[in-house]
PDB file of C-alpha atoms in Angstrom:
ATOM      1  CA  MET A  28      -4.652  31.496  30.179  1.00 56.00           C
ATOM      2  CA  SER A  29      -4.395  32.216  26.492  1.00 58.00           C
ATOM      3  CA  HIS A  30      -5.875  29.809  23.963  1.00 68.00           C
ATOM      4  CA  MET A  31      -4.002  29.634  20.691  1.00 66.00           C
ATOM      5  CA  PRO A  32      -6.276  28.849  17.740  1.00 69.00           C
ATOM      6  CA  ARG A  33      -5.664  25.388  16.362  1.00 72.00           C
ATOM      7  CA  PRO A  34      -4.401  25.593  12.784  1.00 74.00           C
ATOM      8  CA  SER A  35      -6.774  23.968  10.340  1.00 90.00           C
ATOM      9  CA  LEU A  36      -5.710  21.388   7.803  1.00 90.00           C
ATOM     10  CA  SER A  37      -4.993  22.621   4.305  1.00 93.00           C
ATOM     11  CA  LEU A  38      -7.871  22.513   1.861  1.00 95.00           C
ATOM     12  CA  TRP A  39      -5.581  21.118  -0.828  1.00 95.00           C
ATOM     13  CA  LEU A  40      -4.802  18.107   1.401  1.00 94.00           C
ATOM     14  CA  LYS A  41      -8.495  17.438   1.988  1.00 96.00           C
ATOM     15  CA  LEU A  42      -9.326  17.780  -1.705  1.00 97.00           C
ATOM     16  CA  ALA A  43      -6.358  15.661  -2.840  1.00 96.00           C
ATOM     17  CA  PHE A  44      -7.254  12.816  -0.485  1.00 95.00           C
ATOM     18  CA  THR A  45     -10.917  13.088  -1.455  1.00 97.00           C
ATOM     19  CA  ALA A  46      -9.909  12.799  -5.128  1.00 97.00           C
ATOM     20  CA  TRP A  47      -7.825   9.736  -4.261  1.00 95.00           C
ATOM     21  CA  ILE A  48     -10.789   8.071  -2.527  1.00 95.00           C
ATOM     22  CA  VAL A  49     -13.153   8.971  -5.382  1.00 97.00           C
ATOM     23  CA  GLY A  50     -10.807   7.195  -7.814  1.00 96.00           C
ATOM     24  CA  TRP A  51      -9.599   4.392  -5.582  1.00 92.00           C
ATOM     25  CA  GLY A  52     -12.909   3.409  -3.977  1.00 92.00           C
ATOM     26  CA  PRO A  53     -14.906   2.460  -7.085  1.00 94.00           C
ATOM     27  CA  THR A  54     -11.863   0.916  -8.768  1.00 93.00           C
ATOM     28  CA  PHE A  55     -11.220  -1.268  -5.749  1.00 87.00           C
ATOM     29  CA  TRP A  56     -14.902  -2.284  -5.681  1.00 90.00           C
ATOM     30  CA  VAL A  57     -14.841  -3.353  -9.350  1.00 91.00           C
ATOM     31  CA  LEU A  58     -11.487  -5.173  -9.205  1.00 89.00           C
ATOM     32  CA  LEU A  59     -11.721  -6.891  -5.807  1.00 85.00           C
ATOM     33  CA  GLY A  60     -15.322  -6.620  -4.647  1.00 87.00           C
ATOM     34  CA  PRO A  61     -16.933  -4.810  -1.729  1.00 87.00           C
ATOM     35  CA  GLN A  62     -15.848  -7.415   0.851  1.00 87.00           C
ATOM     36  CA  ASN A  63     -12.291  -6.068   0.617  1.00 84.00           C
ATOM     37  CA  TYR A  64     -13.362  -2.859   2.333  1.00 83.00           C
ATOM     38  CA  PHE A  65     -13.551  -4.861   5.563  1.00 82.00           C
ATOM     39  CA  TRP A  66      -9.761  -5.192   5.655  1.00 80.00           C
ATOM     40  CA  LEU A  67      -8.674  -2.689   8.287  1.00 78.00           C
ATOM     41  CA  CYS A  68      -6.151  -0.967   6.024  1.00 79.00           C
ATOM     42  CA  ASN A  69      -8.866  -0.302   3.441  1.00 85.00           C
ATOM     43  CA  LEU A  70     -11.410   0.778   6.025  1.00 87.00           C
ATOM     44  CA  ALA A  71      -8.758   3.128   7.419  1.00 88.00           C
ATOM     45  CA  SER A  72      -8.708   5.036   4.124  1.00 90.00           C
ATOM     46  CA  PHE A  73     -12.342   6.033   4.584  1.00 92.00           C
ATOM     47  CA  LEU A  74     -11.799   6.868   8.248  1.00 93.00           C
ATOM     48  CA  ILE A  75      -8.824   9.069   7.308  1.00 93.00           C
ATOM     49  CA  LEU A  76     -11.069  10.899   4.850  1.00 95.00           C
ATOM     50  CA  VAL A  77     -13.629  11.535   7.599  1.00 96.00           C
ATOM     51  CA  GLY A  78     -10.860  12.569   9.987  1.00 95.00           C
ATOM     52  CA  LEU A  79      -9.443  15.059   7.485  1.00 95.00           C
ATOM     53  CA  TRP A  80     -12.751  16.788   6.859  1.00 96.00           C
ATOM     54  CA  ARG A  81     -13.748  16.792  10.540  1.00 95.00           C
ATOM     55  CA  GLU A  82     -10.181  17.717  11.495  1.00 95.00           C
ATOM     56  CA  SER A  83     -10.293  15.078  14.182  1.00 95.00           C
ATOM     57  CA  ARG A  84      -6.842  14.589  15.652  1.00 93.00           C
ATOM     58  CA  LEU A  85      -7.992  11.469  17.460  1.00 94.00           C
ATOM     59  CA  LEU A  86      -9.429   9.770  14.378  1.00 93.00           C
ATOM     60  CA  LEU A  87      -6.448  10.714  12.202  1.00 93.00           C
ATOM     61  CA  SER A  88      -3.853   9.596  14.727  1.00 91.00           C
ATOM     62  CA  MET A  89      -5.635   6.276  15.343  1.00 90.00           C
ATOM     63  CA  GLN A  90      -5.719   5.477  11.633  1.00 89.00           C
ATOM     64  CA  TRP A  91      -2.201   6.709  10.995  1.00 84.00           C
ATOM     65  CA  LEU A  92      -0.824   4.588  13.803  1.00 84.00           C
ATOM     66  CA  ALA A  93      -2.701   1.489  12.691  1.00 80.00           C
ATOM     67  CA  VAL A  94      -1.784   1.848   9.015  1.00 82.00           C
ATOM     68  CA  ALA A  95       1.783   3.002   9.617  1.00 80.00           C
ATOM     69  CA  LEU A  96       2.532   0.260  12.122  1.00 83.00           C
ATOM     70  CA  VAL A  97       1.054  -2.612  10.109  1.00 82.00           C
ATOM     71  CA  GLY A  98       2.417  -1.222   6.841  1.00 82.00           C
ATOM     72  CA  SER A  99       5.912  -0.810   8.279  1.00 87.00           C
ATOM     73  CA  LEU A 100       5.948  -4.344   9.660  1.00 89.00           C
ATOM     74  CA  GLY A 101       4.750  -5.689   6.312  1.00 87.00           C
ATOM     75  CA  ALA A 102       7.395  -3.700   4.450  1.00 89.00           C
ATOM     76  CA  VAL A 103      10.131  -5.010   6.758  1.00 93.00           C
ATOM     77  CA  ASP A 104       8.925  -8.573   6.230  1.00 92.00           C
ATOM     78  CA  VAL A 105       8.735  -8.261   2.429  1.00 91.00           C
ATOM     79  CA  GLY A 106      12.005  -6.334   2.169  1.00 93.00           C
ATOM     80  CA  THR A 107      13.929  -8.797   4.310  1.00 95.00           C
ATOM     81  CA  ALA A 108      12.487 -11.759   2.419  1.00 92.00           C
ATOM     82  CA  TRP A 109      13.356 -10.124  -0.897  1.00 91.00           C
ATOM     83  CA  LEU A 110      16.943  -9.531   0.232  1.00 94.00           C
ATOM     84  CA  ASN A 111      17.704 -12.826   1.983  1.00 93.00           C
ATOM     85  CA  GLY A 112      14.670 -15.127   1.693  1.00 90.00           C
ATOM     86  CA  VAL A 113      13.748 -14.968   5.403  1.00 92.00           C
ATOM     87  CA  HIS A 114      10.387 -13.661   6.687  1.00 92.00           C
ATOM     88  CA  PRO A 115      11.262 -12.318  10.166  1.00 93.00           C
ATOM     89  CA  ILE A 116       7.663 -11.382  10.999  1.00 92.00           C
ATOM     90  CA  GLY A 117       5.608 -13.591   8.708  1.00 88.00           C
ATOM     91  CA  GLY A 118       2.375 -12.997   6.899  1.00 84.00           C
ATOM     92  CA  THR A 119       3.791 -11.977   3.522  1.00 84.00           C
ATOM     93  CA  GLU A 120       4.880 -15.392   2.280  1.00 87.00           C
ATOM     94  CA  TYR A 121       2.044 -15.399  -0.253  1.00 83.00           C
ATOM     95  CA  MET A 122       3.791 -12.589  -2.141  1.00 82.00           C
ATOM     96  CA  PHE A 123       6.617 -14.946  -3.030  1.00 83.00           C
ATOM     97  CA  ASP A 124       4.433 -17.929  -3.963  1.00 80.00           C
ATOM     98  CA  ASP A 125       4.520 -18.618  -7.702  1.00 76.00           C
ATOM     99  CA  ALA A 126       0.900 -19.852  -7.586  1.00 74.00           C
ATOM    100  CA  ASN A 127      -0.171 -16.309  -6.626  1.00 66.00           C
ATOM    101  CA  ARG A 128       1.913 -14.537  -9.253  1.00 61.00           C
ATOM    102  CA  CYS A 129       0.000 -11.844 -11.142  1.00 61.00           C
ATOM    103  CA  TRP A 130       2.625 -11.253 -13.804  1.00 57.00           C
ATOM    104  CA  PRO A 131       4.199 -13.469 -16.459  1.00 57.00           C
ATOM    105  CA  ALA A 132       7.198 -15.495 -15.350  1.00 53.00           C
TER     106      ALA A 132
END
């Protein structure tokens, strides 16, 4: 039984994502506060970083699935609401509420 060596992840990918976290992490802390790191999508960013450097397929696939699934459902909900005003999944209604608007009307 021959064991093929597992290809390692590219160093440029690890360094690029590390640079992203180094910029994003402190900025997020200043703008929104540390409590926002408890949102699973934000926590996933740090777990992806760990998974990249440890080259953990399990950790990376768990975070990718969680972020991709939730992100895709959110995108479908926002996109459908933007096109026809209906939220088929729900949970993104706040994005269309004028009281939450972050930009000038």
